[in-house]
Amino acid sequence: DESTGQVLRFGVQVSDFELACHIEGVNDGDLQIDLVMGRSSIDIAVQIDPTTSLMAPEFPLPLGQMNLTACTADLVVQDITFNGTSPIVSMIANFGMPKEVLANLIGG
């Protein structure tokens, strides 16, 4: 808690989590990307300004504008798979690169 006066400031740190994403798109054909990120971490900080209501102007509430004041993410790609009819899929397959190596190139 880094609050001052009536402005609330706090941060959240989460580490060693895994996140799986499925992305669908179109690039001269359908493209699906399955991505697994593990051993990852995120550090965020927010600020929430006070607001008052007409019924109780002397009682400020932390329901005003919220600002993201800091955000750092370390996302480690552990697995990635491409599917679909897009030329990107065949281009990646033609590289003949093991997907572990590809994941390391992207952010492993």
PDB file of N, CA and C in Angstrom:
ATOM      1  N   ASP A   1       0.847  -1.181   0.000  1.00  0.00           N
ATOM      2  CA  ASP A   1       0.000   0.000   0.000  1.00  0.00           C
ATOM      3  C   ASP A   1       0.885   1.234   0.000  1.00  0.00           C
ATOM      4  N   GLU A   2       0.752   2.061  -1.034  1.00  0.00           N
ATOM      5  CA  GLU A   2       1.527   3.289  -1.152  1.00  0.00           C
ATOM      6  C   GLU A   2       0.594   4.495  -1.218  1.00  0.00           C
ATOM      7  N   SER A   3      -0.540   4.433  -0.512  1.00  0.00           N
ATOM      8  CA  SER A   3      -1.553   5.483  -0.570  1.00  0.00           C
ATOM      9  C   SER A   3      -1.062   6.752   0.117  1.00  0.00           C
ATOM     10  N   THR A   4      -1.531   7.891  -0.409  1.00  0.00           N
ATOM     11  CA  THR A   4      -1.277   9.188   0.225  1.00  0.00           C
ATOM     12  C   THR A   4      -2.572   9.962   0.219  1.00  0.00           C
ATOM     13  N   GLY A   5      -2.920  10.544   1.363  1.00  0.00           N
ATOM     14  CA  GLY A   5      -4.173  11.282   1.448  1.00  0.00           C
ATOM     15  C   GLY A   5      -5.346  10.386   1.114  1.00  0.00           C
ATOM     16  N   GLN A   6      -6.162  10.826   0.182  1.00  0.00           N
ATOM     17  CA  GLN A   6      -7.338  10.053  -0.206  1.00  0.00           C
ATOM     18  C   GLN A   6      -7.151   9.300  -1.517  1.00  0.00           C
ATOM     19  N   VAL A   7      -5.953   9.362  -2.071  1.00  0.00           N
ATOM     20  CA  VAL A   7      -5.657   8.643  -3.305  1.00  0.00           C
ATOM     21  C   VAL A   7      -5.076   7.277  -2.938  1.00  0.00           C
ATOM     22  N   LEU A   8      -5.743   6.223  -3.397  1.00  0.00           N
ATOM     23  CA  LEU A   8      -5.265   4.864  -3.122  1.00  0.00           C
ATOM     24  C   LEU A   8      -4.258   4.451  -4.186  1.00  0.00           C
ATOM     25  N   ARG A   9      -3.132   3.928  -3.735  1.00  0.00           N
ATOM     26  CA  ARG A   9      -2.117   3.378  -4.634  1.00  0.00           C
ATOM     27  C   ARG A   9      -1.709   2.024  -4.087  1.00  0.00           C
ATOM     28  N   PHE A  10      -1.718   1.042  -4.950  1.00  0.00           N
ATOM     29  CA  PHE A  10      -1.256  -0.268  -4.513  1.00  0.00           C
ATOM     30  C   PHE A  10      -0.733  -1.054  -5.698  1.00  0.00           C
ATOM     31  N   GLY A  11       0.065  -2.049  -5.374  1.00  0.00           N
ATOM     32  CA  GLY A  11       0.663  -2.873  -6.410  1.00  0.00           C
ATOM     33  C   GLY A  11       0.393  -4.339  -6.158  1.00  0.00           C
ATOM     34  N   VAL A  12       0.495  -5.108  -7.214  1.00  0.00           N
ATOM     35  CA  VAL A  12       0.305  -6.550  -7.143  1.00  0.00           C
ATOM     36  C   VAL A  12       1.453  -7.198  -7.910  1.00  0.00           C
ATOM     37  N   GLN A  13       2.065  -8.176  -7.280  1.00  0.00           N
ATOM     38  CA  GLN A  13       3.113  -8.953  -7.929  1.00  0.00           C
ATOM     39  C   GLN A  13       2.690 -10.419  -7.931  1.00  0.00           C
ATOM     40  N   VAL A  14       2.702 -11.013  -9.103  1.00  0.00           N
ATOM     41  CA  VAL A  14       2.374 -12.431  -9.243  1.00  0.00           C
ATOM     42  C   VAL A  14       3.548 -13.072  -9.973  1.00  0.00           C
ATOM     43  N   SER A  15       4.045 -14.178  -9.431  1.00  0.00           N
ATOM     44  CA  SER A  15       5.179 -14.822 -10.079  1.00  0.00           C
ATOM     45  C   SER A  15       4.950 -16.323 -10.204  1.00  0.00           C
ATOM     46  N   ASP A  16       5.708 -16.896 -11.093  1.00  0.00           N
ATOM     47  CA  ASP A  16       5.701 -18.332 -11.349  1.00  0.00           C
ATOM     48  C   ASP A  16       4.310 -18.862 -11.700  1.00  0.00           C
ATOM     49  N   PHE A  17       3.666 -18.193 -12.656  1.00  0.00           N
ATOM     50  CA  PHE A  17       2.354 -18.664 -13.106  1.00  0.00           C
ATOM     51  C   PHE A  17       2.445 -19.129 -14.552  1.00  0.00           C
ATOM     52  N   GLU A  18       1.419 -19.883 -14.970  1.00  0.00           N
ATOM     53  CA  GLU A  18       1.332 -20.372 -16.335  1.00  0.00           C
ATOM     54  C   GLU A  18       0.068 -19.827 -16.972  1.00  0.00           C
ATOM     55  N   LEU A  19       0.169 -19.437 -18.227  1.00  0.00           N
ATOM     56  CA  LEU A  19      -0.947 -18.867 -18.964  1.00  0.00           C
ATOM     57  C   LEU A  19      -1.015 -19.534 -20.330  1.00  0.00           C
ATOM     58  N   ALA A  20      -2.200 -20.027 -20.692  1.00  0.00           N
ATOM     59  CA  ALA A  20      -2.411 -20.643 -22.011  1.00  0.00           C
ATOM     60  C   ALA A  20      -3.343 -19.752 -22.813  1.00  0.00           C
ATOM     61  N   CYS A  21      -2.970 -19.471 -24.051  1.00  0.00           N
ATOM     62  CA  CYS A  21      -3.774 -18.609 -24.931  1.00  0.00           C
ATOM     63  C   CYS A  21      -4.063 -19.329 -26.245  1.00  0.00           C
ATOM     64  N   HIS A  22      -5.244 -19.079 -26.763  1.00  0.00           N
ATOM     65  CA  HIS A  22      -5.612 -19.558 -28.097  1.00  0.00           C
ATOM     66  C   HIS A  22      -5.959 -18.319 -28.902  1.00  0.00           C
ATOM     67  N   ILE A  23      -5.249 -18.111 -30.001  1.00  0.00           N
ATOM     68  CA  ILE A  23      -5.441 -16.923 -30.831  1.00  0.00           C
ATOM     69  C   ILE A  23      -5.911 -17.378 -32.205  1.00  0.00           C
ATOM     70  N   GLU A  24      -6.955 -16.732 -32.712  1.00  0.00           N
ATOM     71  CA  GLU A  24      -7.449 -17.031 -34.055  1.00  0.00           C
ATOM     72  C   GLU A  24      -7.378 -15.771 -34.898  1.00  0.00           C
ATOM     73  N   GLY A  25      -6.951 -15.941 -36.137  1.00  0.00           N
ATOM     74  CA  GLY A  25      -6.856 -14.804 -37.039  1.00  0.00           C
ATOM     75  C   GLY A  25      -6.954 -15.246 -38.475  1.00  0.00           C
ATOM     76  N   VAL A  26      -6.797 -14.265 -39.357  1.00  0.00           N
ATOM     77  CA  VAL A  26      -6.848 -14.525 -40.793  1.00  0.00           C
ATOM     78  C   VAL A  26      -5.653 -13.835 -41.431  1.00  0.00           C
ATOM     79  N   ASN A  27      -4.887 -14.600 -42.219  1.00  0.00           N
ATOM     80  CA  ASN A  27      -3.761 -14.056 -42.975  1.00  0.00           C
ATOM     81  C   ASN A  27      -3.663 -14.878 -44.247  1.00  0.00           C
ATOM     82  N   ASP A  28      -4.388 -14.481 -45.272  1.00  0.00           N
ATOM     83  CA  ASP A  28      -4.500 -15.266 -46.514  1.00  0.00           C
ATOM     84  C   ASP A  28      -4.946 -16.689 -46.209  1.00  0.00           C
ATOM     85  N   GLY A  29      -5.774 -16.852 -45.214  1.00  0.00           N
ATOM     86  CA  GLY A  29      -6.274 -18.145 -44.759  1.00  0.00           C
ATOM     87  C   GLY A  29      -6.415 -18.106 -43.248  1.00  0.00           C
ATOM     88  N   ASP A  30      -7.064 -19.112 -42.706  1.00  0.00           N
ATOM     89  CA  ASP A  30      -7.261 -19.169 -41.252  1.00  0.00           C
ATOM     90  C   ASP A  30      -5.948 -19.459 -40.550  1.00  0.00           C
ATOM     91  N   LEU A  31      -5.797 -18.893 -39.356  1.00  0.00           N
ATOM     92  CA  LEU A  31      -4.597 -19.098 -38.560  1.00  0.00           C
ATOM     93  C   LEU A  31      -4.996 -19.265 -37.100  1.00  0.00           C
ATOM     94  N   GLN A  32      -4.559 -20.349 -36.491  1.00  0.00           N
ATOM     95  CA  GLN A  32      -4.771 -20.574 -35.063  1.00  0.00           C
ATOM     96  C   GLN A  32      -3.397 -20.749 -34.419  1.00  0.00           C
ATOM     97  N   ILE A  33      -3.202 -20.052 -33.321  1.00  0.00           N
ATOM     98  CA  ILE A  33      -1.952 -20.152 -32.569  1.00  0.00           C
ATOM     99  C   ILE A  33      -2.301 -20.532 -31.138  1.00  0.00           C
ATOM    100  N   ASP A  34      -1.723 -21.613 -30.665  1.00  0.00           N
ATOM    101  CA  ASP A  34      -1.858 -22.007 -29.260  1.00  0.00           C
ATOM    102  C   ASP A  34      -0.522 -21.736 -28.597  1.00  0.00           C
ATOM    103  N   LEU A  35      -0.581 -20.993 -27.509  1.00  0.00           N
ATOM    104  CA  LEU A  35       0.607 -20.490 -26.850  1.00  0.00           C
ATOM    105  C   LEU A  35       0.526 -20.809 -25.366  1.00  0.00           C
ATOM    106  N   VAL A  36       1.580 -21.366 -24.801  1.00  0.00           N
ATOM    107  CA  VAL A  36       1.649 -21.618 -23.366  1.00  0.00           C
ATOM    108  C   VAL A  36       2.850 -20.868 -22.818  1.00  0.00           C
ATOM    109  N   MET A  37       2.581 -20.023 -21.842  1.00  0.00           N
ATOM    110  CA  MET A  37       3.647 -19.288 -21.173  1.00  0.00           C
ATOM    111  C   MET A  37       3.706 -19.757 -19.726  1.00  0.00           C
ATOM    112  N   GLY A  38       4.885 -20.098 -19.261  1.00  0.00           N
ATOM    113  CA  GLY A  38       5.057 -20.573 -17.893  1.00  0.00           C
ATOM    114  C   GLY A  38       6.258 -19.919 -17.258  1.00  0.00           C
ATOM    115  N   ARG A  39       6.459 -20.164 -15.968  1.00  0.00           N
ATOM    116  CA  ARG A  39       7.534 -19.520 -15.215  1.00  0.00           C
ATOM    117  C   ARG A  39       7.511 -18.015 -15.457  1.00  0.00           C
ATOM    118  N   SER A  40       6.319 -17.457 -15.557  1.00  0.00           N
ATOM    119  CA  SER A  40       6.145 -16.053 -15.890  1.00  0.00           C
ATOM    120  C   SER A  40       5.817 -15.241 -14.644  1.00  0.00           C
ATOM    121  N   SER A  41       5.972 -13.923 -14.777  1.00  0.00           N
ATOM    122  CA  SER A  41       5.644 -13.036 -13.663  1.00  0.00           C
ATOM    123  C   SER A  41       5.088 -11.720 -14.201  1.00  0.00           C
ATOM    124  N   ILE A  42       4.334 -11.043 -13.353  1.00  0.00           N
ATOM    125  CA  ILE A  42       3.774  -9.740 -13.691  1.00  0.00           C
ATOM    126  C   ILE A  42       3.780  -8.866 -12.438  1.00  0.00           C
ATOM    127  N   ASP A  43       4.047  -7.603 -12.623  1.00  0.00           N
ATOM    128  CA  ASP A  43       4.120  -6.632 -11.540  1.00  0.00           C
ATOM    129  C   ASP A  43       3.353  -5.401 -12.001  1.00  0.00           C
ATOM    130  N   ILE A  44       2.231  -5.107 -11.339  1.00  0.00           N
ATOM    131  CA  ILE A  44       1.423  -3.954 -11.735  1.00  0.00           C
ATOM    132  C   ILE A  44       1.175  -3.040 -10.542  1.00  0.00           C
ATOM    133  N   ALA A  45       0.963  -1.763 -10.831  1.00  0.00           N
ATOM    134  CA  ALA A  45       0.602  -0.786  -9.808  1.00  0.00           C
ATOM    135  C   ALA A  45      -0.550   0.062 -10.346  1.00  0.00           C
ATOM    136  N   VAL A  46      -1.509   0.350  -9.486  1.00  0.00           N
ATOM    137  CA  VAL A  46      -2.657   1.159  -9.872  1.00  0.00           C
ATOM    138  C   VAL A  46      -2.864   2.289  -8.870  1.00  0.00           C
ATOM    139  N   GLN A  47      -3.534   3.310  -9.353  1.00  0.00           N
ATOM    140  CA  GLN A  47      -3.919   4.460  -8.529  1.00  0.00           C
ATOM    141  C   GLN A  47      -5.408   4.679  -8.713  1.00  0.00           C
ATOM    142  N   ILE A  48      -6.134   4.797  -7.606  1.00  0.00           N
ATOM    143  CA  ILE A  48      -7.578   5.038  -7.671  1.00  0.00           C
ATOM    144  C   ILE A  48      -7.864   6.349  -6.968  1.00  0.00           C
ATOM    145  N   ASP A  49      -8.413   7.303  -7.724  1.00  0.00           N
ATOM    146  CA  ASP A  49      -8.739   8.612  -7.170  1.00  0.00           C
ATOM    147  C   ASP A  49     -10.071   8.555  -6.428  1.00  0.00           C
ATOM    148  N   PRO A  50     -10.223   9.408  -5.415  1.00  0.00           N
ATOM    149  CA  PRO A  50     -11.493   9.423  -4.686  1.00  0.00           C
ATOM    150  C   PRO A  50     -12.591  10.120  -5.487  1.00  0.00           C
ATOM    151  N   THR A  51     -13.813   9.823  -5.141  1.00  0.00           N
ATOM    152  CA  THR A  51     -14.966  10.508  -5.713  1.00  0.00           C
ATOM    153  C   THR A  51     -15.982  10.713  -4.595  1.00  0.00           C
ATOM    154  N   THR A  52     -16.869  11.656  -4.776  1.00  0.00           N
ATOM    155  CA  THR A  52     -17.902  11.914  -3.764  1.00  0.00           C
ATOM    156  C   THR A  52     -19.270  11.819  -4.420  1.00  0.00           C
ATOM    157  N   SER A  53     -20.246  11.498  -3.606  1.00  0.00           N
ATOM    158  CA  SER A  53     -21.618  11.432  -4.115  1.00  0.00           C
ATOM    159  C   SER A  53     -22.359  12.684  -3.676  1.00  0.00           C
ATOM    160  N   LEU A  54     -23.442  12.989  -4.355  1.00  0.00           N
ATOM    161  CA  LEU A  54     -24.258  14.144  -3.980  1.00  0.00           C
ATOM    162  C   LEU A  54     -24.924  13.927  -2.629  1.00  0.00           C
ATOM    163  N   MET A  55     -25.180  12.671  -2.275  1.00  0.00           N
ATOM    164  CA  MET A  55     -25.856  12.373  -1.010  1.00  0.00           C
ATOM    165  C   MET A  55     -24.922  12.523   0.187  1.00  0.00           C
ATOM    166  N   ALA A  56     -23.639  12.313   0.006  1.00  0.00           N
ATOM    167  CA  ALA A  56     -22.689  12.407   1.129  1.00  0.00           C
ATOM    168  C   ALA A  56     -21.369  12.989   0.618  1.00  0.00           C
ATOM    169  N   PRO A  57     -21.339  14.296   0.276  1.00  0.00           N
ATOM    170  CA  PRO A  57     -20.117  14.875  -0.293  1.00  0.00           C
ATOM    171  C   PRO A  57     -18.933  14.873   0.678  1.00  0.00           C
ATOM    172  N   GLU A  58     -19.203  14.774   1.978  1.00  0.00           N
ATOM    173  CA  GLU A  58     -18.115  14.763   2.971  1.00  0.00           C
ATOM    174  C   GLU A  58     -17.476  13.379   3.129  1.00  0.00           C
ATOM    175  N   PHE A  59     -18.006  12.379   2.414  1.00  0.00           N
ATOM    176  CA  PHE A  59     -17.522  11.006   2.541  1.00  0.00           C
ATOM    177  C   PHE A  59     -16.974  10.527   1.196  1.00  0.00           C
ATOM    178  N   PRO A  60     -15.684  10.791   0.922  1.00  0.00           N
ATOM    179  CA  PRO A  60     -15.110  10.362  -0.363  1.00  0.00           C
ATOM    180  C   PRO A  60     -14.977   8.841  -0.433  1.00  0.00           C
ATOM    181  N   LEU A  61     -15.213   8.311  -1.608  1.00  0.00           N
ATOM    182  CA  LEU A  61     -15.123   6.871  -1.846  1.00  0.00           C
ATOM    183  C   LEU A  61     -14.041   6.590  -2.893  1.00  0.00           C
ATOM    184  N   PRO A  62     -13.325   5.470  -2.781  1.00  0.00           N
ATOM    185  CA  PRO A  62     -12.294   5.138  -3.776  1.00  0.00           C
ATOM    186  C   PRO A  62     -12.908   4.517  -5.030  1.00  0.00           C
ATOM    187  N   LEU A  63     -13.793   5.274  -5.663  1.00  0.00           N
ATOM    188  CA  LEU A  63     -14.496   4.776  -6.846  1.00  0.00           C
ATOM    189  C   LEU A  63     -14.299   5.692  -8.046  1.00  0.00           C
ATOM    190  N   GLY A  64     -13.275   6.548  -7.971  1.00  0.00           N
ATOM    191  CA  GLY A  64     -13.024   7.484  -9.065  1.00  0.00           C
ATOM    192  C   GLY A  64     -12.211   6.848 -10.172  1.00  0.00           C
ATOM    193  N   GLN A  65     -11.539   7.699 -10.919  1.00  0.00           N
ATOM    194  CA  GLN A  65     -10.747   7.238 -12.055  1.00  0.00           C
ATOM    195  C   GLN A  65      -9.630   6.321 -11.571  1.00  0.00           C
ATOM    196  N   MET A  66      -9.421   5.236 -12.298  1.00  0.00           N
ATOM    197  CA  MET A  66      -8.334   4.309 -11.980  1.00  0.00           C
ATOM    198  C   MET A  66      -7.293   4.388 -13.080  1.00  0.00           C
ATOM    199  N   ASN A  67      -6.035   4.521 -12.676  1.00  0.00           N
ATOM    200  CA  ASN A  67      -4.926   4.590 -13.624  1.00  0.00           C
ATOM    201  C   ASN A  67      -3.943   3.468 -13.355  1.00  0.00           C
ATOM    202  N   LEU A  68      -3.483   2.837 -14.410  1.00  0.00           N
ATOM    203  CA  LEU A  68      -2.420   1.859 -14.318  1.00  0.00           C
ATOM    204  C   LEU A  68      -1.123   2.667 -14.340  1.00  0.00           C
ATOM    205  N   THR A  69      -0.402   2.691 -13.217  1.00  0.00           N
ATOM    206  CA  THR A  69       0.783   3.543 -13.118  1.00  0.00           C
ATOM    207  C   THR A  69       2.074   2.798 -13.425  1.00  0.00           C
ATOM    208  N   ALA A  70       2.063   1.476 -13.377  1.00  0.00           N
ATOM    209  CA  ALA A  70       3.241   0.690 -13.730  1.00  0.00           C
ATOM    210  C   ALA A  70       2.798  -0.711 -14.135  1.00  0.00           C
ATOM    211  N   CYS A  71       3.491  -1.280 -15.096  1.00  0.00           N
ATOM    212  CA  CYS A  71       3.185  -2.644 -15.521  1.00  0.00           C
ATOM    213  C   CYS A  71       4.443  -3.246 -16.131  1.00  0.00           C
ATOM    214  N   THR A  72       4.881  -4.339 -15.537  1.00  0.00           N
ATOM    215  CA  THR A  72       6.027  -5.075 -16.046  1.00  0.00           C
ATOM    216  C   THR A  72       5.638  -6.538 -16.120  1.00  0.00           C
ATOM    217  N   ALA A  73       5.909  -7.157 -17.252  1.00  0.00           N
ATOM    218  CA  ALA A  73       5.592  -8.570 -17.414  1.00  0.00           C
ATOM    219  C   ALA A  73       6.810  -9.294 -17.958  1.00  0.00           C
ATOM    220  N   ASP A  74       7.068 -10.458 -17.409  1.00  0.00           N
ATOM    221  CA  ASP A  74       8.107 -11.348 -17.912  1.00  0.00           C
ATOM    222  C   ASP A  74       7.399 -12.640 -18.298  1.00  0.00           C
ATOM    223  N   LEU A  75       7.032 -12.743 -19.565  1.00  0.00           N
ATOM    224  CA  LEU A  75       6.274 -13.897 -20.058  1.00  0.00           C
ATOM    225  C   LEU A  75       7.228 -14.829 -20.794  1.00  0.00           C
ATOM    226  N   VAL A  76       7.321 -16.063 -20.323  1.00  0.00           N
ATOM    227  CA  VAL A  76       8.247 -17.036 -20.882  1.00  0.00           C
ATOM    228  C   VAL A  76       7.456 -18.045 -21.720  1.00  0.00           C
ATOM    229  N   VAL A  77       7.680 -18.022 -23.033  1.00  0.00           N
ATOM    230  CA  VAL A  77       6.981 -18.941 -23.934  1.00  0.00           C
ATOM    231  C   VAL A  77       7.571 -20.341 -23.763  1.00  0.00           C
ATOM    232  N   GLN A  78       6.714 -21.301 -23.411  1.00  0.00           N
ATOM    233  CA  GLN A  78       7.165 -22.675 -23.232  1.00  0.00           C
ATOM    234  C   GLN A  78       6.729 -23.579 -24.371  1.00  0.00           C
ATOM    235  N   ASP A  79       5.612 -23.246 -25.012  1.00  0.00           N
ATOM    236  CA  ASP A  79       5.111 -24.091 -26.096  1.00  0.00           C
ATOM    237  C   ASP A  79       4.315 -23.219 -27.054  1.00  0.00           C
ATOM    238  N   ILE A  80       4.440 -23.502 -28.341  1.00  0.00           N
ATOM    239  CA  ILE A  80       3.673 -22.762 -29.348  1.00  0.00           C
ATOM    240  C   ILE A  80       3.344 -23.716 -30.494  1.00  0.00           C
ATOM    241  N   THR A  81       2.104 -23.641 -30.961  1.00  0.00           N
ATOM    242  CA  THR A  81       1.637 -24.484 -32.055  1.00  0.00           C
ATOM    243  C   THR A  81       0.852 -23.625 -33.035  1.00  0.00           C
ATOM    244  N   PHE A  82       1.141 -23.791 -34.327  1.00  0.00           N
ATOM    245  CA  PHE A  82       0.439 -23.075 -35.388  1.00  0.00           C
ATOM    246  C   PHE A  82      -0.402 -24.067 -36.183  1.00  0.00           C
ATOM    247  N   ASN A  83      -1.652 -23.716 -36.477  1.00  0.00           N
ATOM    248  CA  ASN A  83      -2.540 -24.533 -37.291  1.00  0.00           C
ATOM    249  C   ASN A  83      -3.330 -23.627 -38.219  1.00  0.00           C
ATOM    250  N   GLY A  84      -3.885 -24.205 -39.272  1.00  0.00           N
ATOM    251  CA  GLY A  84      -4.753 -23.464 -40.172  1.00  0.00           C
ATOM    252  C   GLY A  84      -4.293 -23.545 -41.607  1.00  0.00           C
ATOM    253  N   THR A  85      -4.948 -22.753 -42.445  1.00  0.00           N
ATOM    254  CA  THR A  85      -4.677 -22.751 -43.884  1.00  0.00           C
ATOM    255  C   THR A  85      -3.817 -21.568 -44.316  1.00  0.00           C
ATOM    256  N   SER A  86      -3.424 -20.727 -43.395  1.00  0.00           N
ATOM    257  CA  SER A  86      -2.597 -19.565 -43.713  1.00  0.00           C
ATOM    258  C   SER A  86      -1.220 -20.000 -44.194  1.00  0.00           C
ATOM    259  N   PRO A  87      -0.627 -19.259 -45.121  1.00  0.00           N
ATOM    260  CA  PRO A  87       0.737 -19.573 -45.568  1.00  0.00           C
ATOM    261  C   PRO A  87       1.758 -19.516 -44.417  1.00  0.00           C
ATOM    262  N   ILE A  88       1.441 -18.812 -43.374  1.00  0.00           N
ATOM    263  CA  ILE A  88       2.344 -18.745 -42.220  1.00  0.00           C
ATOM    264  C   ILE A  88       2.560 -20.136 -41.639  1.00  0.00           C
ATOM    265  N   VAL A  89       1.505 -20.942 -41.594  1.00  0.00           N
ATOM    266  CA  VAL A  89       1.609 -22.291 -41.031  1.00  0.00           C
ATOM    267  C   VAL A  89       2.595 -23.137 -41.833  1.00  0.00           C
ATOM    268  N   SER A  90       2.469 -23.120 -43.148  1.00  0.00           N
ATOM    269  CA  SER A  90       3.390 -23.915 -43.968  1.00  0.00           C
ATOM    270  C   SER A  90       4.794 -23.331 -43.940  1.00  0.00           C
ATOM    271  N   MET A  91       4.926 -22.012 -43.864  1.00  0.00           N
ATOM    272  CA  MET A  91       6.245 -21.394 -43.796  1.00  0.00           C
ATOM    273  C   MET A  91       6.989 -21.856 -42.534  1.00  0.00           C
ATOM    274  N   ILE A  92       6.289 -21.868 -41.408  1.00  0.00           N
ATOM    275  CA  ILE A  92       6.905 -22.300 -40.148  1.00  0.00           C
ATOM    276  C   ILE A  92       7.232 -23.788 -40.213  1.00  0.00           C
ATOM    277  N   ALA A  93       6.338 -24.585 -40.804  1.00  0.00           N
ATOM    278  CA  ALA A  93       6.595 -26.025 -40.942  1.00  0.00           C
ATOM    279  C   ALA A  93       7.813 -26.272 -41.830  1.00  0.00           C
ATOM    280  N   ASN A  94       7.998 -25.457 -42.874  1.00  0.00           N
ATOM    281  CA  ASN A  94       9.130 -25.626 -43.788  1.00  0.00           C
ATOM    282  C   ASN A  94      10.467 -25.254 -43.159  1.00  0.00           C
ATOM    283  N   PHE A  95      10.434 -24.461 -42.101  1.00  0.00           N
ATOM    284  CA  PHE A  95      11.676 -24.150 -41.395  1.00  0.00           C
ATOM    285  C   PHE A  95      12.281 -25.415 -40.814  1.00  0.00           C
ATOM    286  N   GLY A  96      11.413 -26.381 -40.489  1.00  0.00           N
ATOM    287  CA  GLY A  96      11.889 -27.617 -39.897  1.00  0.00           C
ATOM    288  C   GLY A  96      12.473 -27.422 -38.506  1.00  0.00           C
ATOM    289  N   MET A  97      12.084 -26.355 -37.880  1.00  0.00           N
ATOM    290  CA  MET A  97      12.613 -26.015 -36.569  1.00  0.00           C
ATOM    291  C   MET A  97      11.754 -26.657 -35.479  1.00  0.00           C
ATOM    292  N   PRO A  98      12.349 -27.369 -34.528  1.00  0.00           N
ATOM    293  CA  PRO A  98      11.551 -27.907 -33.419  1.00  0.00           C
ATOM    294  C   PRO A  98      10.829 -26.779 -32.690  1.00  0.00           C
ATOM    295  N   LYS A  99       9.608 -27.049 -32.242  1.00  0.00           N
ATOM    296  CA  LYS A  99       8.834 -25.972 -31.636  1.00  0.00           C
ATOM    297  C   LYS A  99       9.452 -25.457 -30.343  1.00  0.00           C
ATOM    298  N   GLU A 100      10.295 -26.260 -29.673  1.00  0.00           N
ATOM    299  CA  GLU A 100      10.984 -25.766 -28.483  1.00  0.00           C
ATOM    300  C   GLU A 100      11.956 -24.648 -28.858  1.00  0.00           C
ATOM    301  N   VAL A 101      12.633 -24.803 -29.998  1.00  0.00           N
ATOM    302  CA  VAL A 101      13.561 -23.788 -30.469  1.00  0.00           C
ATOM    303  C   VAL A 101      12.791 -22.534 -30.875  1.00  0.00           C
ATOM    304  N   LEU A 102      11.675 -22.721 -31.578  1.00  0.00           N
ATOM    305  CA  LEU A 102      10.841 -21.592 -31.964  1.00  0.00           C
ATOM    306  C   LEU A 102      10.334 -20.850 -30.741  1.00  0.00           C
ATOM    307  N   ALA A 103       9.885 -21.573 -29.726  1.00  0.00           N
ATOM    308  CA  ALA A 103       9.410 -20.946 -28.485  1.00  0.00           C
ATOM    309  C   ALA A 103      10.528 -20.140 -27.845  1.00  0.00           C
ATOM    310  N   ASN A 104      11.758 -20.662 -27.847  1.00  0.00           N
ATOM    311  CA  ASN A 104      12.888 -19.924 -27.274  1.00  0.00           C
ATOM    312  C   ASN A 104      13.191 -18.664 -28.057  1.00  0.00           C
ATOM    313  N   LEU A 105      13.043 -18.712 -29.387  1.00  0.00           N
ATOM    314  CA  LEU A 105      13.274 -17.521 -30.200  1.00  0.00           C
ATOM    315  C   LEU A 105      12.261 -16.429 -29.910  1.00  0.00           C
ATOM    316  N   ILE A 106      11.016 -16.841 -29.641  1.00  0.00           N
ATOM    317  CA  ILE A 106       9.943 -15.879 -29.401  1.00  0.00           C
ATOM    318  C   ILE A 106      10.019 -15.287 -27.999  1.00  0.00           C
ATOM    319  N   GLY A 107      10.458 -16.050 -27.043  1.00  0.00           N
ATOM    320  CA  GLY A 107      10.513 -15.516 -25.676  1.00  0.00           C
ATOM    321  C   GLY A 107      10.648 -16.578 -24.631  1.00  0.00           C
ATOM    322  N   GLY A 108      11.287 -17.671 -24.967  1.00  0.00           N
ATOM    323  CA  GLY A 108      11.451 -18.751 -24.015  1.00  0.00           C
ATOM    324  C   GLY A 108      12.605 -18.518 -23.063  1.00  0.00           C
TER     325      GLY A 108
END
